[in-house]
């Protein structure tokens, strides 16, 4: 990657981290806690995504 | 790789808003912005835009998302801002697509990433809509994951570790998938009633899944 592209990408990512940090902190503090059943429901969907992506990677 | 800078910041007070109306408006606008974004990406490919176009487009869209959209999200001007954001991001994709299309099986990689992104989005949306589960508990976890990924991506700009890129892309797909569940459930349960903010949130998840999937498929096919 060209040095200016690296500098530009780093600046963009740095700006995102600075912008997101205070909001992320609030979200982390104020998010309701999920039960094990809630996490199980979410995990099923995310495991499905993982399986599907692996399938796509094997297909190309 | 950036996301959901909008989806958490505002809950517009509108007590009697019908959630099905929010869903309908969001998905209609999302469909239109995706088509517009694809047209802009096609234009950018035809114009053979240089690589830094991606950075400029992402930077421009971030500025619009952070400083303009919050002020216009409750007015008709907001629709124009949403199209400007998604059009810019689509245009920025041009050099990335040009790069992949120049590979021996580039067409297949781009088509697979496109179809795969569609299947992931539709599948997760259908899952959230049919289970009607409240995924708001995922918010803090997703934001923490997002921040960790951004820090890792920042480090990898200078480390240039290919395996780390693959790990980052994989985690981004998972986090964005989580955001699709989270955002969809917020629409169902009335946590967010502004369809412009929801459209941008969902669009960013789809955009990030597509870009990360491109990278993973490029790696899997041995071209990256």
mmCIF file of C-alpha atoms in Angstrom:
data_model
loop_
_atom_site.group_PDB
_atom_site.id
_atom_site.type_symbol
_atom_site.label_atom_id
_atom_site.label_comp_id
_atom_site.label_asym_id
_atom_site.label_seq_id
_atom_site.Cartn_x
_atom_site.Cartn_y
_atom_site.Cartn_z
ATOM 1 C CA UNK A 1 0.000 0.000 0.000
ATOM 2 C CA UNK A 2 1.221 3.450 -0.898
ATOM 3 C CA UNK A 3 2.457 5.451 2.126
ATOM 4 C CA UNK A 4 -0.186 8.154 1.643
ATOM 5 C CA UNK A 5 -2.916 5.526 1.463
ATOM 6 C CA UNK A 6 -1.565 4.110 4.743
ATOM 7 C CA UNK A 7 -1.546 7.524 6.378
ATOM 8 C CA UNK A 8 -5.046 8.277 5.074
ATOM 9 C CA UNK A 9 -6.416 4.906 6.236
ATOM 10 C CA UNK A 10 -4.797 5.336 9.652
ATOM 11 C CA UNK A 11 -6.304 8.824 10.010
ATOM 12 C CA UNK A 12 -9.756 7.524 9.047
ATOM 13 C CA UNK A 13 -9.592 4.601 11.466
ATOM 14 C CA UNK A 14 -8.213 6.850 14.213
ATOM 15 C CA UNK A 15 -11.081 9.302 13.681
ATOM 16 C CA UNK A 16 -13.598 6.445 13.857
ATOM 17 C CA UNK A 17 -12.116 5.184 17.136
ATOM 18 C CA UNK A 18 -12.147 8.694 18.672
ATOM 19 C CA UNK A 19 -15.718 9.312 17.471
ATOM 20 C CA UNK A 20 -17.062 5.928 18.527
ATOM 21 C CA UNK A 21 -15.325 5.589 21.901
ATOM 22 C CA UNK A 22 -17.671 7.765 24.047
ATOM 23 C CA UNK A 23 -20.756 6.270 22.382
ATOM 24 C CA UNK A 24 -19.424 2.755 22.762
ATOM 25 C CA UNK A 25 -18.776 3.382 26.460
ATOM 26 C CA UNK A 26 -22.384 4.485 26.986
ATOM 27 C CA UNK A 27 -23.706 1.507 25.042
ATOM 28 C CA UNK A 28 -21.544 -0.928 26.987
ATOM 29 C CA UNK A 29 -22.785 0.520 30.283
ATOM 30 C CA UNK A 30 -26.443 0.832 29.356
ATOM 31 C CA UNK A 31 -27.060 -2.310 27.315
ATOM 32 C CA UNK A 32 -29.479 -4.716 28.971
ATOM 33 C CA UNK A 33 -27.993 -8.046 30.018
ATOM 34 C CA UNK A 34 -29.008 -11.020 27.910
ATOM 35 C CA UNK A 35 -30.002 -14.372 29.364
ATOM 36 C CA UNK A 36 -28.298 -17.568 28.236
ATOM 37 C CA UNK A 37 -31.373 -18.265 26.119
ATOM 38 C CA UNK A 38 -30.992 -14.850 24.424
ATOM 39 C CA UNK A 39 -27.356 -15.545 23.616
ATOM 40 C CA UNK A 40 -28.256 -19.005 22.342
ATOM 41 C CA UNK A 41 -30.757 -17.494 19.887
ATOM 42 C CA UNK A 42 -28.171 -15.007 18.632
ATOM 43 C CA UNK A 43 -25.431 -17.658 18.454
ATOM 44 C CA UNK A 44 -27.562 -19.909 16.231
ATOM 45 C CA UNK A 45 -27.874 -17.118 13.665
ATOM 46 C CA UNK A 46 -24.183 -16.193 13.834
ATOM 47 C CA UNK A 47 -23.102 -19.839 13.564
ATOM 48 C CA UNK A 48 -25.274 -20.048 10.461
ATOM 49 C CA UNK A 49 -23.382 -17.081 9.011
ATOM 50 C CA UNK A 50 -20.013 -18.699 9.825
ATOM 51 C CA UNK A 51 -21.072 -21.948 8.134
ATOM 52 C CA UNK A 52 -22.354 -20.103 5.084
ATOM 53 C CA UNK A 53 -19.142 -18.048 4.701
ATOM 54 C CA UNK A 54 -17.026 -21.219 4.949
ATOM 55 C CA UNK A 55 -19.210 -22.759 2.241
ATOM 56 C CA UNK A 56 -18.688 -19.718 -0.001
ATOM 57 C CA UNK A 57 -14.924 -19.810 0.583
ATOM 58 C CA UNK A 58 -14.846 -23.460 -0.444
ATOM 59 C CA UNK A 59 -16.906 -22.691 -3.550
ATOM 60 C CA UNK A 60 -14.547 -20.136 -5.117
ATOM 61 C CA UNK B 1 -14.653 -0.893 7.691
ATOM 62 C CA UNK B 2 -16.776 1.283 9.801
ATOM 63 C CA UNK B 3 -20.224 0.899 10.981
ATOM 64 C CA UNK B 4 -23.289 1.790 12.860
ATOM 65 C CA UNK B 5 -22.136 5.215 13.817
ATOM 66 C CA UNK B 6 -25.701 6.263 13.434
ATOM 67 C CA UNK B 7 -27.726 3.391 14.725
ATOM 68 C CA UNK B 8 -27.123 3.984 18.389
ATOM 69 C CA UNK B 9 -27.136 7.710 18.706
ATOM 70 C CA UNK B 10 -30.725 8.796 18.392
ATOM 71 C CA UNK B 11 -34.034 7.484 19.426
ATOM 72 C CA UNK B 12 -36.549 9.847 17.966
ATOM 73 C CA UNK B 13 -39.543 10.258 20.220
ATOM 74 C CA UNK B 14 -42.621 9.209 18.314
ATOM 75 C CA UNK B 15 -44.820 7.234 20.666
ATOM 76 C CA UNK B 16 -47.563 6.218 18.284
ATOM 77 C CA UNK B 17 -45.365 5.188 15.376
ATOM 78 C CA UNK B 18 -46.433 1.931 13.803
ATOM 79 C CA UNK B 19 -43.437 -0.412 13.720
ATOM 80 C CA UNK B 20 -44.594 -2.019 10.480
ATOM 81 C CA UNK B 21 -44.484 1.437 8.876
ATOM 82 C CA UNK B 22 -40.910 1.920 10.078
ATOM 83 C CA UNK B 23 -40.000 -1.493 8.682
ATOM 84 C CA UNK B 24 -41.677 -0.803 5.353
ATOM 85 C CA UNK B 25 -40.105 2.643 4.954
ATOM 86 C CA UNK B 26 -36.677 1.376 5.982
ATOM 87 C CA UNK B 27 -36.668 -1.572 3.580
ATOM 88 C CA UNK B 28 -38.044 0.541 0.693
ATOM 89 C CA UNK B 29 -35.384 3.211 1.159
ATOM 90 C CA UNK B 30 -32.702 0.567 1.714
ATOM 91 C CA UNK B 31 -33.609 -1.116 -1.590
ATOM 92 C CA UNK B 32 -33.443 2.214 -3.430
ATOM 93 C CA UNK B 33 -30.119 3.208 -1.861
ATOM 94 C CA UNK B 34 -28.611 -0.194 -2.671
ATOM 95 C CA UNK B 35 -29.602 0.167 -6.325
ATOM 96 C CA UNK B 36 -28.262 3.741 -6.398
ATOM 97 C CA UNK B 37 -25.069 2.628 -4.700
ATOM 98 C CA UNK B 38 -24.588 -0.207 -7.226
ATOM 99 C CA UNK B 39 -25.071 2.275 -10.089
ATOM 100 C CA UNK B 40 -22.468 4.599 -8.564
ATOM 101 C CA UNK B 41 -20.073 1.669 -8.118
ATOM 102 C CA UNK B 42 -20.582 0.722 -11.782
ATOM 103 C CA UNK B 43 -19.909 4.303 -12.835
ATOM 104 C CA UNK B 44 -16.746 4.369 -10.746
ATOM 105 C CA UNK B 45 -15.540 1.112 -12.341
ATOM 106 C CA UNK B 46 -16.223 2.477 -15.832
ATOM 107 C CA UNK B 47 -14.338 5.674 -15.003
ATOM 108 C CA UNK B 48 -11.388 3.586 -13.707
ATOM 109 C CA UNK B 49 -11.140 5.683 -10.552
ATOM 110 C CA UNK B 50 -7.787 5.567 -8.696
ATOM 111 C CA UNK B 51 -7.442 3.705 -5.336
ATOM 112 C CA UNK B 52 -7.542 6.817 -3.137
ATOM 113 C CA UNK B 53 -11.137 7.354 -4.302
ATOM 114 C CA UNK B 54 -12.124 4.756 -1.710
ATOM 115 C CA UNK B 55 -10.532 6.714 1.132
ATOM 116 C CA UNK B 56 -11.991 10.028 0.008
ATOM 117 C CA UNK B 57 -15.464 8.522 -0.377
ATOM 118 C CA UNK B 58 -15.389 6.824 3.016
ATOM 119 C CA UNK B 59 -14.063 10.028 4.631
ATOM 120 C CA UNK B 60 -16.753 12.132 2.949
ATOM 121 C CA UNK B 61 -19.536 9.755 3.905
ATOM 122 C CA UNK B 62 -18.281 9.665 7.514
ATOM 123 C CA UNK B 63 -18.439 13.448 7.714
ATOM 124 C CA UNK B 64 -22.001 13.381 6.356
ATOM 125 C CA UNK B 65 -22.988 10.641 8.814
ATOM 126 C CA UNK B 66 -21.486 12.345 11.831
ATOM 127 C CA UNK B 67 -22.247 16.009 11.220
ATOM 128 C CA UNK B 68 -25.051 16.338 8.653
ATOM 129 C CA UNK B 69 -27.345 13.326 9.060
ATOM 130 C CA UNK B 70 -28.101 13.882 12.786
ATOM 131 C CA UNK B 71 -29.294 17.423 11.949
ATOM 132 C CA UNK B 72 -31.412 16.410 8.954
ATOM 133 C CA UNK B 73 -32.719 12.995 10.007
ATOM 134 C CA UNK B 74 -36.114 14.406 10.930
ATOM 135 C CA UNK B 75 -36.665 16.376 7.738
ATOM 136 C CA UNK B 76 -37.113 15.675 4.029
ATOM 137 C CA UNK B 77 -33.514 16.823 3.457
ATOM 138 C CA UNK B 78 -32.430 13.699 5.317
ATOM 139 C CA UNK B 79 -33.457 11.492 2.376
ATOM 140 C CA UNK B 80 -31.031 13.398 0.140
ATOM 141 C CA UNK B 81 -28.291 13.024 2.753
ATOM 142 C CA UNK B 82 -28.911 9.254 2.918
ATOM 143 C CA UNK B 83 -28.581 9.022 -0.878
ATOM 144 C CA UNK B 84 -25.419 11.153 -0.749
ATOM 145 C CA UNK B 85 -23.870 8.854 1.886
ATOM 146 C CA UNK B 86 -24.744 5.622 0.101
ATOM 147 C CA UNK B 87 -23.858 7.037 -3.327
ATOM 148 C CA UNK B 88 -20.447 8.142 -2.070
ATOM 149 C CA UNK B 89 -19.770 4.750 -0.516
ATOM 150 C CA UNK B 90 -20.867 3.004 -3.712
ATOM 151 C CA UNK B 91 -18.632 5.248 -5.796
ATOM 152 C CA UNK B 92 -15.738 4.496 -3.432
ATOM 153 C CA UNK B 93 -16.199 0.775 -4.064
ATOM 154 C CA UNK B 94 -15.233 1.266 -7.720
ATOM 155 C CA UNK B 95 -11.434 0.906 -7.338
ATOM 156 C CA UNK B 96 -11.911 -2.116 -5.028
ATOM 157 C CA UNK B 97 -14.140 -3.828 -7.598
ATOM 158 C CA UNK B 98 -11.764 -2.913 -10.437
ATOM 159 C CA UNK B 99 -8.956 -4.557 -8.481
ATOM 160 C CA UNK B 100 -10.923 -7.790 -7.959
ATOM 161 C CA UNK B 101 -12.308 -7.862 -11.493
ATOM 162 C CA UNK B 102 -8.763 -7.788 -12.854
ATOM 163 C CA UNK B 103 -8.045 -11.157 -11.178
ATOM 164 C CA UNK B 104 -8.409 -14.383 -13.227
ATOM 165 C CA UNK B 105 -11.604 -15.423 -11.399
ATOM 166 C CA UNK B 106 -12.467 -11.893 -10.263
ATOM 167 C CA UNK B 107 -15.934 -11.936 -11.776
ATOM 168 C CA UNK B 108 -16.800 -15.068 -9.824
ATOM 169 C CA UNK B 109 -15.424 -13.586 -6.565
ATOM 170 C CA UNK B 110 -17.430 -10.363 -6.953
ATOM 171 C CA UNK B 111 -20.614 -12.221 -7.923
ATOM 172 C CA UNK B 112 -20.231 -14.674 -5.013
ATOM 173 C CA UNK B 113 -19.605 -11.845 -2.527
ATOM 174 C CA UNK B 114 -22.632 -9.987 -3.883
ATOM 175 C CA UNK B 115 -24.928 -13.019 -3.678
ATOM 176 C CA UNK B 116 -23.488 -14.099 -0.322
ATOM 177 C CA UNK B 117 -24.080 -10.663 1.194
ATOM 178 C CA UNK B 118 -27.676 -10.759 -0.025
ATOM 179 C CA UNK B 119 -28.276 -14.199 1.472
ATOM 180 C CA UNK B 120 -26.722 -13.197 4.831
ATOM 181 C CA UNK B 121 -28.788 -9.999 5.040
ATOM 182 C CA UNK B 122 -32.071 -11.617 4.012
ATOM 183 C CA UNK B 123 -31.475 -14.652 6.227
ATOM 184 C CA UNK B 124 -30.663 -12.609 9.343
ATOM 185 C CA UNK B 125 -33.516 -10.162 8.739
ATOM 186 C CA UNK B 126 -35.965 -13.034 8.310
ATOM 187 C CA UNK B 127 -34.584 -14.651 11.481
ATOM 188 C CA UNK B 128 -35.040 -11.470 13.532
ATOM 189 C CA UNK B 129 -38.478 -10.797 12.048
ATOM 190 C CA UNK B 130 -39.822 -14.303 12.558
ATOM 191 C CA UNK B 131 -38.405 -14.958 16.047
ATOM 192 C CA UNK B 132 -39.331 -11.366 17.099
ATOM 193 C CA UNK B 133 -36.609 -11.736 19.707
ATOM 194 C CA UNK B 134 -35.253 -8.581 21.339
ATOM 195 C CA UNK B 135 -31.541 -8.455 20.475
ATOM 196 C CA UNK B 136 -30.905 -5.151 22.295
ATOM 197 C CA UNK B 137 -28.690 -7.022 24.787
ATOM 198 C CA UNK B 138 -26.095 -7.364 22.009
ATOM 199 C CA UNK B 139 -25.474 -3.596 21.738
ATOM 200 C CA UNK B 140 -22.593 -3.259 24.197
ATOM 201 C CA UNK B 141 -20.947 -6.476 23.008
ATOM 202 C CA UNK B 142 -21.126 -5.403 19.351
ATOM 203 C CA UNK B 143 -19.722 -1.935 20.052
ATOM 204 C CA UNK B 144 -16.854 -3.373 22.123
ATOM 205 C CA UNK B 145 -16.096 -5.810 19.300
ATOM 206 C CA UNK B 146 -16.270 -3.007 16.757
ATOM 207 C CA UNK B 147 -13.751 -0.909 18.668
ATOM 208 C CA UNK B 148 -11.373 -3.871 19.014
ATOM 209 C CA UNK B 149 -11.594 -4.528 15.273
ATOM 210 C CA UNK B 150 -10.874 -0.875 14.477
ATOM 211 C CA UNK B 151 -7.781 -0.925 16.704
ATOM 212 C CA UNK B 152 -6.619 -4.205 15.121
ATOM 213 C CA UNK B 153 -7.210 -2.814 11.614
ATOM 214 C CA UNK B 154 -5.266 0.328 12.519
ATOM 215 C CA UNK B 155 -2.332 -1.785 13.718
ATOM 216 C CA UNK B 156 -2.479 -3.990 10.626
ATOM 217 C CA UNK B 157 -2.113 -1.028 8.269
ATOM 218 C CA UNK B 158 1.505 -0.923 9.365
ATOM 219 C CA UNK B 159 2.037 -4.599 10.302
ATOM 220 C CA UNK B 160 0.616 -5.842 6.967
ATOM 221 C CA UNK B 161 -0.033 -9.383 8.223
ATOM 222 C CA UNK B 162 -2.212 -11.259 5.685
ATOM 223 C CA UNK B 163 -3.562 -13.694 8.294
ATOM 224 C CA UNK B 164 -4.577 -10.798 10.528
ATOM 225 C CA UNK B 165 -6.464 -9.268 7.590
ATOM 226 C CA UNK B 166 -8.389 -12.515 7.201
ATOM 227 C CA UNK B 167 -9.191 -12.634 10.919
ATOM 228 C CA UNK B 168 -10.304 -8.979 10.878
ATOM 229 C CA UNK B 169 -12.554 -9.562 7.839
ATOM 230 C CA UNK B 170 -14.101 -12.624 9.488
ATOM 231 C CA UNK B 171 -14.786 -10.766 12.721
ATOM 232 C CA UNK B 172 -16.231 -7.804 10.794
ATOM 233 C CA UNK B 173 -18.712 -10.146 9.064
ATOM 234 C CA UNK B 174 -19.781 -11.528 12.440
ATOM 235 C CA UNK B 175 -20.108 -8.104 14.060
ATOM 236 C CA UNK B 176 -22.065 -6.684 11.117
ATOM 237 C CA UNK B 177 -24.313 -9.760 11.168
ATOM 238 C CA UNK B 178 -24.905 -9.034 14.858
ATOM 239 C CA UNK B 179 -25.745 -5.418 13.987
ATOM 240 C CA UNK B 180 -28.327 -6.604 11.428
ATOM 241 C CA UNK B 181 -30.051 -8.633 14.170
ATOM 242 C CA UNK B 182 -29.716 -5.747 16.630
ATOM 243 C CA UNK B 183 -31.034 -3.068 14.229
ATOM 244 C CA UNK B 184 -33.895 -5.224 12.934
ATOM 245 C CA UNK B 185 -35.002 -6.047 16.458
ATOM 246 C CA UNK B 186 -34.829 -2.342 17.381
ATOM 247 C CA UNK B 187 -37.251 -1.587 14.558
ATOM 248 C CA UNK B 188 -39.598 -4.387 15.650
ATOM 249 C CA UNK B 189 -39.572 -3.367 19.301
ATOM 250 C CA UNK B 190 -39.782 0.371 18.706
ATOM 251 C CA UNK B 191 -36.243 1.151 19.897
ATOM 252 C CA UNK B 192 -35.669 3.194 16.758
ATOM 253 C CA UNK B 193 -38.437 4.910 14.856
ATOM 254 C CA UNK B 194 -36.404 7.022 12.445
ATOM 255 C CA UNK B 195 -36.241 5.071 9.184
ATOM 256 C CA UNK B 196 -33.457 7.253 7.761
ATOM 257 C CA UNK B 197 -31.082 6.321 10.585
ATOM 258 C CA UNK B 198 -32.143 2.684 10.336
ATOM 259 C CA UNK B 199 -31.522 2.658 6.578
ATOM 260 C CA UNK B 200 -27.996 4.026 7.001
ATOM 261 C CA UNK B 201 -27.295 1.570 9.839
ATOM 262 C CA UNK B 202 -28.430 -1.442 7.798
ATOM 263 C CA UNK B 203 -26.712 -0.141 4.649
ATOM 264 C CA UNK B 204 -23.392 0.104 6.518
ATOM 265 C CA UNK B 205 -23.751 -3.463 7.781
ATOM 266 C CA UNK B 206 -24.407 -4.710 4.238
ATOM 267 C CA UNK B 207 -21.543 -2.614 2.816
ATOM 268 C CA UNK B 208 -19.066 -3.922 5.388
ATOM 269 C CA UNK B 209 -20.168 -7.544 4.938
ATOM 270 C CA UNK B 210 -19.721 -7.204 1.162
ATOM 271 C CA UNK B 211 -16.223 -5.673 1.394
ATOM 272 C CA UNK B 212 -15.081 -8.217 4.010
ATOM 273 C CA UNK B 213 -16.540 -11.111 2.047
ATOM 274 C CA UNK B 214 -14.689 -9.920 -1.060
ATOM 275 C CA UNK B 215 -11.459 -10.010 0.903
ATOM 276 C CA UNK B 216 -12.122 -13.469 2.356
ATOM 277 C CA UNK B 217 -13.111 -14.927 -1.018
ATOM 278 C CA UNK B 218 -10.059 -13.348 -2.662
ATOM 279 C CA UNK B 219 -7.897 -14.953 0.019
ATOM 280 C CA UNK B 220 -9.657 -18.326 -0.338
ATOM 281 C CA UNK B 221 -9.187 -18.376 -4.091
ATOM 282 C CA UNK B 222 -5.466 -17.693 -3.640
ATOM 283 C CA UNK B 223 -5.548 -14.352 -5.421
ATOM 284 C CA UNK B 224 -4.742 -12.188 -2.396
#
